[in-house]
Amino acid sequence: MKRKSLEDSVCSVARTLDVIGDWWSLLIVRDALNGMSRFGEFQKNLGIAKNMLTVRLKQLVDNGIFELRPASDGSAWHEYVLTEKGRALQTVLAALSQWGCENLYAKDETRSVLVDSQQHRPIRKLTLQAEDGRELKPDEIITQARSSS
């Protein structure tokens, strides 16, 4: 059964999920943000079936998250390189990571944590802020349909 497309939705969450809502897609982007770029690297690290990885990478390329480039080492292989649009998903993955750390682990359970690559200290918790810098709570945020102009 074919999934309904959300590409024409007014809701930006729905449109985003239409592009990257599959868990494999987000894990592929996560791995790319961690320096992976080759099909074999993604396949080995994720343990995903080759046919499924092929489909996901094609969708991510078609949606402008990755671009396919000749391998930087001059080999016959290709590399999947995140576009600016793809790199912008780092904030989304950071929010998911922080939520998971806070809500899905026992107190003393080992977990992956995002850290500053220079100081090796955990990054600050992401928060939602008003234009004036005030931190907003969930009940202080509403959704409105607006044109981008």
Tab-separated table of N, CA and C in Angstrom:
chain	number	residue	atom	x	y	z
A	1	MET	N	0.838	-1.185	0.000
A	1	MET	CA	0.000	0.000	0.000
A	1	MET	C	0.882	1.248	0.000
A	2	LYS	N	0.644	2.132	-0.945
A	2	LYS	CA	1.442	3.340	-1.069
A	2	LYS	C	1.035	4.350	-0.011
A	3	ARG	N	2.034	4.974	0.578
A	3	ARG	CA	1.819	5.975	1.607
A	3	ARG	C	1.304	7.267	0.982
A	4	LYS	N	0.413	7.948	1.682
A	4	LYS	CA	-0.122	9.226	1.219
A	4	LYS	C	0.983	10.280	1.265
A	5	SER	N	1.092	11.069	0.227
A	5	SER	CA	2.080	12.141	0.186
A	5	SER	C	1.563	13.345	0.970
A	6	LEU	N	2.456	13.953	1.713
A	6	LEU	CA	2.118	15.144	2.492
A	6	LEU	C	2.797	16.385	1.919
A	7	GLU	N	3.307	16.282	0.683
A	7	GLU	CA	4.098	17.365	0.106
A	7	GLU	C	3.323	18.662	-0.109
A	8	ASP	N	2.006	18.614	-0.139
A	8	ASP	CA	1.205	19.820	-0.334
A	8	ASP	C	0.573	20.325	0.958
A	9	SER	N	0.926	19.735	2.080
A	9	SER	CA	0.337	20.117	3.359
A	9	SER	C	0.750	21.531	3.765
A	10	VAL	N	-0.148	22.248	4.422
A	10	VAL	CA	0.159	23.553	4.998
A	10	VAL	C	1.068	23.381	6.218
A	11	CYS	N	1.002	22.231	6.854
A	11	CYS	CA	1.777	21.953	8.069
A	11	CYS	C	3.228	21.620	7.711
A	12	SER	N	4.165	22.414	8.215
A	12	SER	CA	5.578	22.178	7.901
A	12	SER	C	6.097	20.889	8.530
A	13	VAL	N	5.532	20.460	9.653
A	13	VAL	CA	5.925	19.180	10.255
A	13	VAL	C	5.540	18.043	9.308
A	14	ALA	N	4.333	18.095	8.763
A	14	ALA	CA	3.878	17.057	7.833
A	14	ALA	C	4.761	17.015	6.586
A	15	ARG	N	5.080	18.183	6.027
A	15	ARG	CA	5.941	18.211	4.837
A	15	ARG	C	7.332	17.662	5.148
A	16	THR	N	7.856	18.013	6.306
A	16	THR	CA	9.174	17.521	6.702
A	16	THR	C	9.158	16.008	6.845
A	17	LEU	N	8.132	15.479	7.496
A	17	LEU	CA	8.025	14.031	7.666
A	17	LEU	C	7.859	13.321	6.330
A	18	ASP	N	7.260	13.993	5.363
A	18	ASP	CA	7.122	13.411	4.028
A	18	ASP	C	8.500	13.161	3.404
A	19	VAL	N	9.471	14.008	3.754
A	19	VAL	CA	10.818	13.902	3.197
A	19	VAL	C	11.729	13.024	4.052
A	20	ILE	N	11.696	13.190	5.378
A	20	ILE	CA	12.667	12.505	6.245
A	20	ILE	C	12.027	11.724	7.379
A	21	GLY	N	10.736	11.460	7.320
A	21	GLY	CA	10.034	10.843	8.433
A	21	GLY	C	10.361	9.390	8.704
A	22	ASP	N	11.008	8.747	7.794
A	22	ASP	CA	11.387	7.354	7.964
A	22	ASP	C	12.639	7.279	8.850
A	23	TRP	N	12.686	6.336	9.780
A	23	TRP	CA	13.818	6.275	10.718
A	23	TRP	C	15.142	6.038	10.023
A	24	TRP	N	15.149	5.237	8.947
A	24	TRP	CA	16.404	5.006	8.233
A	24	TRP	C	16.954	6.309	7.671
A	25	SER	N	16.091	7.146	7.152
A	25	SER	CA	16.539	8.411	6.559
A	25	SER	C	17.254	9.277	7.588
A	26	LEU	N	16.685	9.389	8.773
A	26	LEU	CA	17.326	10.196	9.814
A	26	LEU	C	18.638	9.578	10.276
A	27	LEU	N	18.703	8.260	10.332
A	27	LEU	CA	19.953	7.607	10.734
A	27	LEU	C	21.033	7.770	9.660
A	28	ILE	N	20.643	7.779	8.404
A	28	ILE	CA	21.595	8.031	7.316
A	28	ILE	C	22.136	9.454	7.434
A	29	VAL	N	21.252	10.419	7.669
A	29	VAL	CA	21.684	11.811	7.844
A	29	VAL	C	22.599	11.922	9.064
A	30	ARG	N	22.241	11.262	10.161
A	30	ARG	CA	23.088	11.261	11.366
A	30	ARG	C	24.492	10.767	11.023
A	31	ASP	N	24.564	9.650	10.299
A	31	ASP	CA	25.870	9.097	9.941
A	31	ASP	C	26.649	10.044	9.028
A	32	ALA	N	25.964	10.702	8.113
A	32	ALA	CA	26.632	11.670	7.235
A	32	ALA	C	27.168	12.850	8.046
A	33	LEU	N	26.402	13.308	9.024
A	33	LEU	CA	26.877	14.387	9.895
A	33	LEU	C	28.098	13.948	10.700
A	34	ASN	N	28.239	12.647	10.896
A	34	ASN	CA	29.399	12.098	11.605
A	34	ASN	C	30.528	11.701	10.657
A	35	GLY	N	30.446	12.122	9.393
A	35	GLY	CA	31.557	11.956	8.471
A	35	GLY	C	31.437	10.852	7.438
A	36	MET	N	30.395	10.071	7.475
A	36	MET	CA	30.251	9.008	6.476
A	36	MET	C	29.693	9.584	5.179
A	37	SER	N	30.125	8.998	4.060
A	37	SER	CA	29.637	9.500	2.774
A	37	SER	C	29.462	8.406	1.720
A	38	ARG	N	29.927	7.216	1.999
A	38	ARG	CA	29.863	6.140	1.009
A	38	ARG	C	28.779	5.133	1.335
A	39	PHE	N	28.205	4.583	0.281
A	39	PHE	CA	27.143	3.589	0.417
A	39	PHE	C	27.557	2.481	1.383
A	40	GLY	N	28.738	1.932	1.182
A	40	GLY	CA	29.216	0.829	2.019
A	40	GLY	C	29.353	1.207	3.483
A	41	GLU	N	29.746	2.452	3.749
A	41	GLU	CA	29.858	2.918	5.139
A	41	GLU	C	28.487	2.952	5.802
A	42	PHE	N	27.515	3.520	5.082
A	42	PHE	CA	26.154	3.580	5.629
A	42	PHE	C	25.618	2.167	5.860
A	43	GLN	N	25.804	1.308	4.871
A	43	GLN	CA	25.267	-0.050	4.948
A	43	GLN	C	25.880	-0.815	6.115
A	44	LYS	N	27.179	-0.722	6.272
A	44	LYS	CA	27.867	-1.442	7.348
A	44	LYS	C	27.474	-0.897	8.718
A	45	ASN	N	27.463	0.417	8.869
A	45	ASN	CA	27.174	1.017	10.170
A	45	ASN	C	25.733	0.798	10.609
A	46	LEU	N	24.806	0.872	9.660
A	46	LEU	CA	23.387	0.761	9.998
A	46	LEU	C	22.865	-0.671	9.962
A	47	GLY	N	23.531	-1.536	9.214
A	47	GLY	CA	23.025	-2.895	9.068
A	47	GLY	C	21.732	-2.943	8.267
A	48	ILE	N	21.553	-1.975	7.398
A	48	ILE	CA	20.352	-1.857	6.569
A	48	ILE	C	20.548	-2.678	5.290
A	49	ALA	N	19.476	-3.269	4.797
A	49	ALA	CA	19.533	-4.020	3.542
A	49	ALA	C	19.936	-3.079	2.402
A	50	LYS	N	20.734	-3.586	1.476
A	50	LYS	CA	21.240	-2.757	0.380
A	50	LYS	C	20.120	-2.155	-0.458
A	51	ASN	N	19.078	-2.949	-0.722
A	51	ASN	CA	17.978	-2.417	-1.541
A	51	ASN	C	17.247	-1.287	-0.814
A	52	MET	N	17.087	-1.419	0.494
A	52	MET	CA	16.417	-0.375	1.267
A	52	MET	C	17.283	0.885	1.333
A	53	LEU	N	18.584	0.710	1.522
A	53	LEU	CA	19.496	1.853	1.554
A	53	LEU	C	19.497	2.573	0.211
A	54	THR	N	19.475	1.817	-0.871
A	54	THR	CA	19.435	2.409	-2.209
A	54	THR	C	18.211	3.303	-2.369
A	55	VAL	N	17.059	2.809	-1.948
A	55	VAL	CA	15.811	3.579	-2.053
A	55	VAL	C	15.888	4.838	-1.192
A	56	ARG	N	16.344	4.696	0.054
A	56	ARG	CA	16.405	5.848	0.965
A	56	ARG	C	17.373	6.912	0.447
A	57	LEU	N	18.542	6.493	-0.007
A	57	LEU	CA	19.508	7.467	-0.522
A	57	LEU	C	18.972	8.172	-1.761
A	58	LYS	N	18.295	7.447	-2.638
A	58	LYS	CA	17.702	8.078	-3.821
A	58	LYS	C	16.670	9.125	-3.409
A	59	GLN	N	15.822	8.790	-2.430
A	59	GLN	CA	14.822	9.752	-1.952
A	59	GLN	C	15.492	10.983	-1.353
A	60	LEU	N	16.548	10.762	-0.587
A	60	LEU	CA	17.248	11.884	0.041
A	60	LEU	C	17.945	12.761	-0.999
A	61	VAL	N	18.480	12.158	-2.047
A	61	VAL	CA	19.076	12.930	-3.141
A	61	VAL	C	17.975	13.684	-3.891
A	62	ASP	N	16.883	12.995	-4.221
A	62	ASP	CA	15.776	13.617	-4.959
A	62	ASP	C	15.165	14.790	-4.200
A	63	ASN	N	15.212	14.743	-2.865
A	63	ASN	CA	14.641	15.811	-2.044
A	63	ASN	C	15.664	16.866	-1.640
A	64	GLY	N	16.856	16.791	-2.204
A	64	GLY	CA	17.853	17.829	-1.972
A	64	GLY	C	18.554	17.765	-0.625
A	65	ILE	N	18.496	16.624	0.050
A	65	ILE	CA	19.173	16.460	1.340
A	65	ILE	C	20.639	16.084	1.099
A	66	PHE	N	20.880	15.258	0.094
A	66	PHE	CA	22.227	14.861	-0.317
A	66	PHE	C	22.419	15.210	-1.777
A	67	GLU	N	23.684	15.339	-2.166
A	67	GLU	CA	24.016	15.339	-3.583
A	67	GLU	C	25.044	14.240	-3.804
A	68	LEU	N	24.968	13.643	-4.956
A	68	LEU	CA	25.864	12.551	-5.320
A	68	LEU	C	27.062	13.148	-6.048
A	69	ARG	N	28.268	12.844	-5.556
A	69	ARG	CA	29.494	13.372	-6.156
A	69	ARG	C	30.463	12.232	-6.443
A	70	PRO	N	31.356	12.437	-7.404
A	70	PRO	CA	32.417	11.446	-7.603
A	70	PRO	C	33.245	11.350	-6.317
A	71	ALA	N	33.779	10.183	-6.050
A	71	ALA	CA	34.561	9.974	-4.827
A	71	ALA	C	35.746	10.931	-4.774
A	72	SER	N	36.003	11.481	-3.603
A	72	SER	CA	37.088	12.446	-3.428
A	72	SER	C	38.466	11.812	-3.594
A	73	ASP	N	38.542	10.484	-3.499
A	73	ASP	CA	39.835	9.802	-3.647
A	73	ASP	C	40.110	9.363	-5.086
A	74	GLY	N	39.227	9.749	-6.004
A	74	GLY	CA	39.424	9.423	-7.408
A	74	GLY	C	38.997	8.021	-7.812
A	75	SER	N	38.463	7.247	-6.870
A	75	SER	CA	38.016	5.890	-7.197
A	75	SER	C	36.721	5.948	-8.007
A	76	ALA	N	36.275	4.797	-8.455
A	76	ALA	CA	35.065	4.716	-9.287
A	76	ALA	C	33.785	4.888	-8.472
A	77	TRP	N	33.890	4.906	-7.170
A	77	TRP	CA	32.715	5.017	-6.307
A	77	TRP	C	32.192	6.446	-6.270
A	78	HIS	N	31.027	6.595	-5.670
A	78	HIS	CA	30.440	7.915	-5.467
A	78	HIS	C	30.331	8.188	-3.978
A	79	GLU	N	30.173	9.460	-3.658
A	79	GLU	CA	29.956	9.859	-2.271
A	79	GLU	C	28.634	10.606	-2.174
A	80	TYR	N	27.957	10.395	-1.080
A	80	TYR	CA	26.728	11.107	-0.770
A	80	TYR	C	27.108	12.224	0.184
A	81	VAL	N	26.977	13.462	-0.297
A	81	VAL	CA	27.408	14.622	0.471
A	81	VAL	C	26.179	15.436	0.859
A	82	LEU	N	26.091	15.766	2.140
A	82	LEU	CA	24.963	16.572	2.602
A	82	LEU	C	24.989	17.945	1.952
A	83	THR	N	23.841	18.399	1.524
A	83	THR	CA	23.682	19.759	1.024
A	83	THR	C	23.489	20.676	2.231
A	84	GLU	N	23.386	21.961	1.986
A	84	GLU	CA	23.089	22.903	3.072
A	84	GLU	C	21.757	22.524	3.733
A	85	LYS	N	20.795	22.164	2.910
A	85	LYS	CA	19.484	21.716	3.406
A	85	LYS	C	19.645	20.481	4.294
A	86	GLY	N	20.497	19.561	3.899
A	86	GLY	CA	20.746	18.361	4.691
A	86	GLY	C	21.469	18.664	5.989
A	87	ARG	N	22.487	19.532	5.919
A	87	ARG	CA	23.228	19.898	7.136
A	87	ARG	C	22.335	20.614	8.141
A	88	ALA	N	21.319	21.307	7.652
A	88	ALA	CA	20.394	22.012	8.547
A	88	ALA	C	19.592	21.044	9.417
A	89	LEU	N	19.561	19.771	9.045
A	89	LEU	CA	18.863	18.767	9.861
A	89	LEU	C	19.612	18.440	11.151
A	90	GLN	N	20.833	18.945	11.298
A	90	GLN	CA	21.592	18.680	12.521
A	90	GLN	C	20.829	19.163	13.757
A	91	THR	N	20.160	20.292	13.663
A	91	THR	CA	19.390	20.799	14.799
A	91	THR	C	18.236	19.861	15.131
A	92	VAL	N	17.589	19.318	14.115
A	92	VAL	CA	16.494	18.361	14.326
A	92	VAL	C	17.019	17.116	15.031
A	93	LEU	N	18.145	16.590	14.556
A	93	LEU	CA	18.725	15.398	15.172
A	93	LEU	C	19.216	15.686	16.586
A	94	ALA	N	19.741	16.885	16.821
A	94	ALA	CA	20.171	17.254	18.177
A	94	ALA	C	18.971	17.289	19.116
A	95	ALA	N	17.853	17.845	18.651
A	95	ALA	CA	16.643	17.883	19.484
A	95	ALA	C	16.153	16.470	19.785
A	96	LEU	N	16.152	15.598	18.788
A	96	LEU	CA	15.740	14.206	19.008
A	96	LEU	C	16.685	13.504	19.978
A	97	SER	N	17.976	13.742	19.834
A	97	SER	CA	18.965	13.130	20.717
A	97	SER	C	18.763	13.586	22.160
A	98	GLN	N	18.587	14.879	22.348
A	98	GLN	CA	18.397	15.400	23.703
A	98	GLN	C	17.103	14.880	24.316
A	99	TRP	N	16.041	14.824	23.535
A	99	TRP	CA	14.776	14.292	24.048
A	99	TRP	C	14.959	12.833	24.449
A	100	GLY	N	15.615	12.058	23.593
A	100	GLY	CA	15.852	10.649	23.890
A	100	GLY	C	16.671	10.458	25.153
A	101	CYS	N	17.729	11.250	25.315
A	101	CYS	CA	18.565	11.145	26.523
A	101	CYS	C	17.757	11.429	27.782
A	102	GLU	N	16.862	12.389	27.703
A	102	GLU	CA	16.066	12.780	28.873
A	102	GLU	C	14.918	11.821	29.166
A	103	ASN	N	14.420	11.129	28.158
A	103	ASN	CA	13.173	10.387	28.332
A	103	ASN	C	13.231	8.880	28.098
A	104	LEU	N	14.304	8.361	27.549
A	104	LEU	CA	14.304	6.957	27.148
A	104	LEU	C	15.367	6.094	27.811
A	105	TYR	N	16.116	6.639	28.730
A	105	TYR	CA	17.191	5.888	29.379
A	105	TYR	C	16.994	5.860	30.887
A	106	ALA	N	17.429	4.759	31.494
A	106	ALA	CA	17.483	4.695	32.953
A	106	ALA	C	18.585	5.647	33.418
A	107	LYS	N	18.519	6.073	34.666
A	107	LYS	CA	19.426	7.088	35.201
A	107	LYS	C	20.903	6.784	34.928
A	108	ASP	N	21.355	5.576	35.179
A	108	ASP	CA	22.771	5.236	35.039
A	108	ASP	C	23.100	4.505	33.742
A	109	GLU	N	22.155	4.480	32.807
A	109	GLU	CA	22.369	3.764	31.553
A	109	GLU	C	23.263	4.583	30.606
A	110	THR	N	24.189	3.915	29.937
A	110	THR	CA	25.077	4.578	28.983
A	110	THR	C	24.281	5.033	27.763
A	111	ARG	N	24.596	6.222	27.300
A	111	ARG	CA	23.912	6.807	26.136
A	111	ARG	C	24.899	7.648	25.339
A	112	SER	N	24.589	7.898	24.102
A	112	SER	CA	25.424	8.810	23.314
A	112	SER	C	24.991	10.240	23.637
A	113	VAL	N	25.966	11.124	23.720
A	113	VAL	CA	25.709	12.520	24.065
A	113	VAL	C	26.406	13.398	23.031
A	114	LEU	N	25.756	14.459	22.610
A	114	LEU	CA	26.365	15.400	21.674
A	114	LEU	C	27.291	16.334	22.446
A	115	VAL	N	28.535	16.450	21.960
A	115	VAL	CA	29.516	17.298	22.637
A	115	VAL	C	30.174	18.242	21.642
A	116	ASP	N	30.685	19.336	22.162
A	116	ASP	CA	31.475	20.297	21.405
A	116	ASP	C	32.771	19.599	20.988
A	117	SER	N	33.098	19.610	19.709
A	117	SER	CA	34.269	18.865	19.224
A	117	SER	C	35.595	19.445	19.714
A	118	GLN	N	35.610	20.697	20.143
A	118	GLN	CA	36.852	21.298	20.627
A	118	GLN	C	37.050	21.084	22.125
A	119	GLN	N	35.997	21.304	22.902
A	119	GLN	CA	36.125	21.217	24.359
A	119	GLN	C	35.621	19.896	24.929
A	120	HIS	N	34.972	19.100	24.103
A	120	HIS	CA	34.441	17.795	24.510
A	120	HIS	C	33.480	17.902	25.696
A	121	ARG	N	32.728	18.994	25.713
A	121	ARG	CA	31.718	19.215	26.741
A	121	ARG	C	30.348	19.094	26.075
A	122	PRO	N	29.342	18.591	26.808
A	122	PRO	CA	28.000	18.474	26.216
A	122	PRO	C	27.490	19.821	25.697
A	123	ILE	N	26.755	19.756	24.599
A	123	ILE	CA	26.165	20.988	24.072
A	123	ILE	C	25.011	21.413	24.976
A	124	ARG	N	24.690	22.690	24.925
A	124	ARG	CA	23.592	23.248	25.713
A	124	ARG	C	22.267	22.680	25.214
A	125	LYS	N	21.335	22.495	26.128
A	125	LYS	CA	20.005	22.000	25.769
A	125	LYS	C	19.331	22.988	24.822
A	126	LEU	N	18.782	22.453	23.752
A	126	LEU	CA	18.059	23.297	22.802
A	126	LEU	C	16.762	23.774	23.434
A	127	THR	N	16.439	25.021	23.201
A	127	THR	CA	15.189	25.584	23.707
A	127	THR	C	14.532	26.393	22.593
A	128	LEU	N	13.254	26.617	22.738
A	128	LEU	CA	12.533	27.468	21.793
A	128	LEU	C	12.445	28.857	22.397
A	129	GLN	N	12.768	29.849	21.580
A	129	GLN	CA	12.806	31.217	22.077
A	129	GLN	C	11.967	32.135	21.202
A	130	ALA	N	11.364	33.122	21.856
A	130	ALA	CA	10.646	34.170	21.139
A	130	ALA	C	11.673	35.061	20.439
A	131	GLU	N	11.220	35.904	19.536
A	131	GLU	CA	12.137	36.808	18.839
A	131	GLU	C	12.925	37.681	19.801
A	132	ASP	N	12.335	37.991	20.970
A	132	ASP	CA	13.027	38.842	21.946
A	132	ASP	C	13.965	38.058	22.865
A	133	GLY	N	14.114	36.742	22.623
A	133	GLY	CA	15.044	35.931	23.400
A	133	GLY	C	14.445	35.185	24.573
A	134	ARG	N	13.175	35.455	24.892
A	134	ARG	CA	12.538	34.731	26.002
A	134	ARG	C	12.420	33.259	25.660
A	135	GLU	N	12.713	32.393	26.637
A	135	GLU	CA	12.511	30.962	26.450
A	135	GLU	C	11.019	30.670	26.579
A	136	LEU	N	10.487	29.917	25.628
A	136	LEU	CA	9.055	29.631	25.604
A	136	LEU	C	8.773	28.211	26.062
A	137	LYS	N	7.687	28.059	26.808
A	137	LYS	CA	7.203	26.740	27.230
A	137	LYS	C	6.213	26.245	26.173
A	138	PRO	N	5.942	24.928	26.141
A	138	PRO	CA	5.023	24.395	25.125
A	138	PRO	C	3.663	25.093	25.084
A	139	ASP	N	3.126	25.475	26.235
A	139	ASP	CA	1.804	26.115	26.229
A	139	ASP	C	1.858	27.582	25.806
A	140	GLU	N	3.038	28.082	25.503
A	140	GLU	CA	3.187	29.460	25.042
A	140	GLU	C	3.432	29.537	23.531
A	141	ILE	N	3.287	28.407	22.853
A	141	ILE	CA	3.539	28.342	21.414
A	141	ILE	C	2.282	27.838	20.709
A	142	ILE	N	1.899	28.513	19.638
A	142	ILE	CA	0.768	28.072	18.825
A	142	ILE	C	1.226	27.967	17.371
A	143	THR	N	0.460	27.273	16.565
A	143	THR	CA	0.759	27.133	15.140
A	143	THR	C	-0.210	27.998	14.354
A	144	GLN	N	0.317	28.755	13.398
A	144	GLN	CA	-0.509	29.578	12.523
A	144	GLN	C	-0.072	29.357	11.082
A	145	ALA	N	-1.032	29.374	10.175
A	145	ALA	CA	-0.712	29.291	8.744
A	145	ALA	C	-0.392	30.697	8.255
A	146	ARG	N	0.762	30.854	7.611
A	146	ARG	CA	1.178	32.156	7.089
A	146	ARG	C	1.890	31.950	5.763
A	147	SER	N	1.829	32.965	4.909
A	147	SER	CA	2.610	32.892	3.669
A	147	SER	C	4.044	33.292	4.000
A	148	SER	N	4.973	32.872	3.178
A	148	SER	CA	6.382	33.144	3.458
A	148	SER	C	6.798	34.548	3.051
A	149	SER	N	5.942	35.268	2.367
A	149	SER	CA	6.330	36.610	1.908
A	149	SER	C	6.082	37.676	2.930
